[in-house]
Amino acid sequence: MAHLLILWPMSGSISLSGPRLTGFLCVLLVVSAHASRDAVSGNNETWGSPARATQGDPHHQNSSTTHRKAFPVLSFNYDHVKTPFEISLWILLALLMKLGFHIIPRVSSIVLESCLLIVVGLLIGGIIKAIKQTAPVLDSKLFFLYLLPPIILDAGYFLPIRPFTENMGTILVFAVVGTLWNAAFIGGMMYGVCQIEGAQLGHVDLLSCLLFGAIISAVDPVAVLAVFEEIHINELLYILVFGESLLNDAVTVVLYHLFEEFSHAGIVTVGDAFLGVVCFFVVSLGGVMVGTIYGILGAFTSRFTSHTRVIEPLFVFLYSYMAYLSAEVFHLSGIMSLIACGVTMRPYVEANISHKSYTTIKYFLKMWSSVSETLIFIFLGVSTVAGPHAWNWTFVIFTVILCLVSRVLGVMGLTYIINKFRIVKLTKKDQFIVAYGGLRGAIAFSLGFLLTNNEMKNMFLTAIITVIFFTVFVQGMTIRPLVELLAVKKKEESKTSINEEIHTQFLDHLLTGIEDICGHYGHHHWKDKYDAYVKRWLIVGERSTEPQLISFYNKMEMKQAMMLVESGSAAKLPTLMSAATLQNIQQKGVPSRRAIPSISKSREEEIRKILRANLQKTRQKLYSYRRHDLVMDPFEDNVSEIRFRRQRAEMEKRMSHYLTVPANRQETPSVRKVCFEPENKVYTYDDSESPRGRAAQPSPRLPDAISLLSKSPQRPNQTSALRAKGSTELRAKAPDEQEEQDQVKLSRCFSDPGPNEEEEEDGSFLS
Amino acid sequence: MGASQTHSAYKYQDLMTKTGFSLEQIKNLHYRFRQLSENNETLSRENLENIKDLADNPIKKQIVEAFFDKRNQHQNEMGSFEEIGFEQFVMVMSHFRPPTPKMTEEEKLAMRKDKLHFLFNMHDSDNDGKITLEEYRKVVEELLSMSGDIEKDTARGIADAAMLEVASTNVPNMGPDDYYEGITFEHFEQMFKEVEMESRMHVRFLDVDTRTIHCGSSTS
């Protein structure tokens, strides 16, 4: 069976147009399902399915030795690779599905990806069932240990901290009180429903109902992420719902264990309830503490990794995973531990690690979380078809209705209270989105799966699955048109301006100063002190003192240079391309300095900064909420840099017409060679013709600055060390019209739109 | 203390209406004022500069100067004081009050303008109503002054870029001979139109009498 699979892909890879692809995929599905039937049945552990059917082909090697057979040229041994083979197969299938959806453009714009994946899962489950084999189910161990952590780590590592901490109170109230309310309301009302005669639900007791309520009440981060990333709502709403989904894990864990214990015992005393409350604090704070410890360890470790850059990403991943597992050992909240670890570790690690490591971390996290999410949804679909169901109309319908009702009531009630303490109030629209965005997902399913087997479990599972389907399909798909309809504020393109940044810093210092004069230590004061002391321990050497403003400026310049290259329009680029040039704002009384050289000087300065920029510190402000398409981050995108260099060459050409400065500048940039070697950090190019003698050598030598401004390369200050570090990692690129093949090579690694026309910028330069 | 009770009570009422602080807050501020001024009636620049915690603040000088700036007293005067009394101290502090929920839209706008004026005055040191390039450069330099050896040109580059940005957003079609004198208050306001200044620029003032639970922040 299995060997058929090997042959099929080769024939199928010829063309990948839509219908043929789907056809091919269907066939692949059937065959693989057939094969994995063999595989699955032979492997109880991973997939959690009982019983086994016949094994695959027997080993040829073990045939009898009574007669001497010819040496086997080709033999078949499937068992040897069975487990990794089937795992890889499933993952491959999942990803091919994902690929398929995006090839068919119309579908993906209407239907959510997660919905499609669940449907695919249903189909696969249906097929497997039709073949009358047992399908793999979403085993809880698999889910909690392998599938969930990457998603949470990805979310936690890239969590936008400022809005999160600013809204922490609100988020906590929603997470804790809201979830408790949901659990109590649903559990209680369901018990009431179960008392109704004629529903055949009399055997469900209060504790079981409460347990059910606890499982179903928690908003699920996976589902929220999957849906919200496609609708781009504003930051506040996103962080409220998503933060809630993360922090309610502690509540869910406690409630679940509490009620599960008690449903065996049968009765609850006041002492138990009190212990439950204590347990909640232990679980949540303990989880956070564990995470923070691992985070600090990770940050500290990263301080010493400057000589072994290649393994830096692994430290991040492993420390985080260990944090999760350690928390799980003690039944603390693993999710909160993971979030705490990522949040703690991130600023220090990013200051210490190389740019490539940062890119690696980012890509790997997004990759793993993408795979995990895909697998989760597919398995959800498969388990739906496969799992034993006990459908009870009353129970299920009431569950769905009660979930909605309790969510709406909870959000409205809590918002009313919260708004008394907030400066920026939550409007009705916000409340609606928060309530509507409370999706349930795979965590609820897995928790339900963990229940001990009794007659209620199947009924619960059915209800849980129905709720999940309802929220993901109905709510998930309608939320996008609703957002449009209600004209909810979308996430605006953050065009961070240098002025805003300057004043953010200025305000921070001002407020700290005023607090100091007032004499009481507000949170600005503590933040300041914390920054001063802790950073010294956790960040390598000089970098701890580099101000955020400079890194921001460098980064912003780079970003604007990218925009300059890509957009080609003068209007939105204030610094490099505006009609108001520096000469307009030079001082009166120094008219001689208003000559063009001052323009080129500032431009050159900017360009020089870009070239010398230490890209590591500049990531702080680029938050990307799109999890699976990495926003084209100018610092990661070599292609943009190449284009920028090309653009700069054009600019140089033009500027040189005006220049009277006696720098030895050339009219045209010379041809330079760029070697892009992803493994090494060596980027070299011929610098003999370079007007500025710029060179990025493999050894940590400083690049020569532009001689125009007579910047000496020997910088005695802290920036020198930065540059040294930066230059070994920086790609030193050069504009070159003949770099197409390099560009092609690069664009294999980074998906990226083609270069834009640059000709129309000519006129607006140096106006 | 007893003799000045009634006197201060009357003054407090006046201050409360002028600045919007509550009585408790004013009392706490007065206590702090007396602490800083070493029980004198007036506060001098040295008193503020001797605050230990301010030593690490890169814009310490501007902050101290802001207290002595006559423009922040809302009395349409220019120049600066040598020493300030308690009313001036509280007046300056009142710029950092958060907006109350009961405020109307106009009050909020007025407060926002107020705070922006405060910031503007901090930058515009020569009182000519606009922030010139030199002044802005100075601001950025000061901001970066505590962070290691930053070259002058870095700060200048940043300030230049910032000025360019303001110029081009506000006066988009400048010809090559036009001259952008400096950031006026309107342009300055424009910079912050996305920022909710009234809530960002605030400090929590103590409402309760902390004399009994004093945290021991002495100036000496």
mmCIF file of N, CA and C in Angstrom, chain A residues 60-102:
data_model
loop_
_atom_site.group_PDB
_atom_site.id
_atom_site.type_symbol
_atom_site.label_atom_id
_atom_site.label_comp_id
_atom_site.label_asym_id
_atom_site.label_seq_id
_atom_site.Cartn_x
_atom_site.Cartn_y
_atom_site.Cartn_z
ATOM 1 N N HIS A 60 11.292 -8.699 4.548
ATOM 2 C CA HIS A 60 11.866 -9.739 3.715
ATOM 3 C C HIS A 60 13.085 -10.338 4.369
ATOM 4 N N GLN A 61 13.693 -9.481 5.161
ATOM 5 C CA GLN A 61 14.977 -9.917 5.704
ATOM 6 C C GLN A 61 14.818 -11.121 6.623
ATOM 7 N N ASN A 62 13.611 -11.158 7.245
ATOM 8 C CA ASN A 62 13.502 -12.210 8.243
ATOM 9 C C ASN A 62 13.033 -13.533 7.686
ATOM 10 N N SER A 63 13.042 -13.645 6.426
ATOM 11 C CA SER A 63 12.596 -14.931 5.872
ATOM 12 C C SER A 63 13.558 -16.016 6.277
ATOM 13 N N SER A 64 13.116 -17.157 6.119
ATOM 14 C CA SER A 64 13.832 -18.316 6.675
ATOM 15 C C SER A 64 15.219 -18.428 6.105
ATOM 16 N N THR A 65 16.051 -18.968 6.901
ATOM 17 C CA THR A 65 17.444 -19.130 6.477
ATOM 18 C C THR A 65 17.735 -20.566 6.066
ATOM 19 N N THR A 66 16.657 -21.289 5.892
ATOM 20 C CA THR A 66 16.913 -22.700 5.579
ATOM 21 C C THR A 66 17.551 -22.855 4.213
ATOM 22 N N HIS A 67 17.025 -22.085 3.259
ATOM 23 C CA HIS A 67 17.674 -22.193 1.970
ATOM 24 C C HIS A 67 18.325 -20.867 1.646
ATOM 25 N N ARG A 68 19.402 -20.928 0.974
ATOM 26 C CA ARG A 68 20.136 -19.729 0.689
ATOM 27 C C ARG A 68 19.457 -18.978 -0.454
ATOM 28 N N LYS A 69 18.935 -17.792 -0.153
ATOM 29 C CA LYS A 69 18.292 -17.038 -1.217
ATOM 30 C C LYS A 69 19.275 -16.014 -1.761
ATOM 31 N N ALA A 70 18.905 -15.532 -2.886
ATOM 32 C CA ALA A 70 19.750 -14.518 -3.537
ATOM 33 C C ALA A 70 19.743 -13.243 -2.694
ATOM 34 N N PHE A 71 20.803 -12.533 -2.838
ATOM 35 C CA PHE A 71 20.917 -11.276 -2.095
ATOM 36 C C PHE A 71 19.819 -10.314 -2.553
ATOM 37 N N PRO A 72 19.044 -9.802 -1.632
ATOM 38 C CA PRO A 72 17.918 -8.957 -2.056
ATOM 39 C C PRO A 72 18.415 -7.589 -2.518
ATOM 40 N N VAL A 73 18.169 -7.337 -3.794
ATOM 41 C CA VAL A 73 18.584 -6.042 -4.320
ATOM 42 C C VAL A 73 17.643 -4.949 -3.837
ATOM 43 N N LEU A 74 16.386 -5.282 -3.886
ATOM 44 C CA LEU A 74 15.406 -4.279 -3.471
ATOM 45 C C LEU A 74 14.491 -4.920 -2.454
ATOM 46 N N SER A 75 14.406 -4.322 -1.297
ATOM 47 C CA SER A 75 13.533 -4.919 -0.293
ATOM 48 C C SER A 75 12.638 -3.845 0.296
ATOM 49 N N PHE A 76 11.669 -4.303 0.942
ATOM 50 C CA PHE A 76 10.657 -3.386 1.466
ATOM 51 C C PHE A 76 10.568 -3.525 2.969
ATOM 52 N N ASN A 77 10.717 -2.457 3.649
ATOM 53 C CA ASN A 77 10.636 -2.501 5.104
ATOM 54 C C ASN A 77 9.924 -1.248 5.592
ATOM 55 N N TYR A 78 8.652 -1.341 5.732
ATOM 56 C CA TYR A 78 7.890 -0.156 6.095
ATOM 57 C C TYR A 78 7.883 0.106 7.593
ATOM 58 N N ASP A 79 7.867 -0.943 8.362
ATOM 59 C CA ASP A 79 7.750 -0.765 9.813
ATOM 60 C C ASP A 79 8.840 0.117 10.379
ATOM 61 N N HIS A 80 9.962 -0.017 9.707
ATOM 62 C CA HIS A 80 11.123 0.712 10.185
ATOM 63 C C HIS A 80 10.857 2.215 10.279
ATOM 64 N N VAL A 81 10.169 2.719 9.322
ATOM 65 C CA VAL A 81 9.980 4.162 9.256
ATOM 66 C C VAL A 81 8.543 4.564 9.489
ATOM 67 N N LYS A 82 7.775 3.618 10.015
ATOM 68 C CA LYS A 82 6.345 3.869 10.034
ATOM 69 C C LYS A 82 5.954 5.152 10.740
ATOM 70 N N THR A 83 6.432 5.310 11.970
ATOM 71 C CA THR A 83 5.968 6.457 12.742
ATOM 72 C C THR A 83 6.352 7.792 12.112
ATOM 73 N N PRO A 84 7.631 8.003 11.856
ATOM 74 C CA PRO A 84 7.945 9.296 11.245
ATOM 75 C C PRO A 84 7.295 9.461 9.892
ATOM 76 N N PHE A 85 7.114 8.364 9.198
ATOM 77 C CA PHE A 85 6.528 8.458 7.882
ATOM 78 C C PHE A 85 5.105 8.962 7.958
ATOM 79 N N GLU A 86 4.355 8.377 8.830
ATOM 80 C CA GLU A 86 2.959 8.797 8.860
ATOM 81 C C GLU A 86 2.808 10.196 9.422
ATOM 82 N N ILE A 87 3.667 10.515 10.384
ATOM 83 C CA ILE A 87 3.584 11.887 10.907
ATOM 84 C C ILE A 87 3.868 12.885 9.807
ATOM 85 N N SER A 88 4.937 12.618 9.090
ATOM 86 C CA SER A 88 5.285 13.541 8.014
ATOM 87 C C SER A 88 4.183 13.597 6.982
ATOM 88 N N LEU A 89 3.583 12.467 6.745
ATOM 89 C CA LEU A 89 2.528 12.431 5.751
ATOM 90 C C LEU A 89 1.362 13.300 6.146
ATOM 91 N N TRP A 90 0.987 13.190 7.382
ATOM 92 C CA TRP A 90 -0.138 14.007 7.832
ATOM 93 C C TRP A 90 0.184 15.488 7.734
ATOM 94 N N ILE A 91 1.371 15.815 8.173
ATOM 95 C CA ILE A 91 1.731 17.235 8.133
ATOM 96 C C ILE A 91 1.760 17.719 6.700
ATOM 97 N N LEU A 92 2.313 16.875 5.843
ATOM 98 C CA LEU A 92 2.390 17.265 4.445
ATOM 99 C C LEU A 92 1.005 17.470 3.864
ATOM 100 N N LEU A 93 0.118 16.570 4.183
ATOM 101 C CA LEU A 93 -1.246 16.710 3.713
ATOM 102 C C LEU A 93 -1.868 18.007 4.169
ATOM 103 N N ALA A 94 -1.687 18.263 5.465
ATOM 104 C CA ALA A 94 -2.274 19.481 6.016
ATOM 105 C C ALA A 94 -1.770 20.703 5.264
ATOM 106 N N LEU A 95 -0.482 20.718 5.007
ATOM 107 C CA LEU A 95 0.076 21.895 4.361
ATOM 108 C C LEU A 95 -0.346 21.984 2.901
ATOM 109 N N LEU A 96 -0.488 20.845 2.266
ATOM 110 C CA LEU A 96 -0.957 20.889 0.893
ATOM 111 C C LEU A 96 -2.368 21.429 0.823
ATOM 112 N N MET A 97 -3.159 21.066 1.793
ATOM 113 C CA MET A 97 -4.503 21.623 1.858
ATOM 114 C C MET A 97 -4.459 23.135 1.953
ATOM 115 N N LYS A 98 -3.602 23.578 2.863
ATOM 116 C CA LYS A 98 -3.472 25.014 3.065
ATOM 117 C C LYS A 98 -3.054 25.687 1.771
ATOM 118 N N LEU A 99 -2.127 25.046 1.102
ATOM 119 C CA LEU A 99 -1.648 25.588 -0.158
ATOM 120 C C LEU A 99 -2.778 25.665 -1.156
ATOM 121 N N GLY A 100 -3.541 24.578 -1.179
ATOM 122 C CA GLY A 100 -4.637 24.520 -2.127
ATOM 123 C C GLY A 100 -5.616 25.662 -1.937
ATOM 124 N N PHE A 101 -5.897 25.995 -0.711
ATOM 125 C CA PHE A 101 -6.863 27.057 -0.469
ATOM 126 C C PHE A 101 -6.391 28.380 -1.020
ATOM 127 N N HIS A 102 -5.135 28.607 -0.902
ATOM 128 C CA HIS A 102 -4.671 29.916 -1.325
ATOM 129 C C HIS A 102 -4.497 30.011 -2.816
#
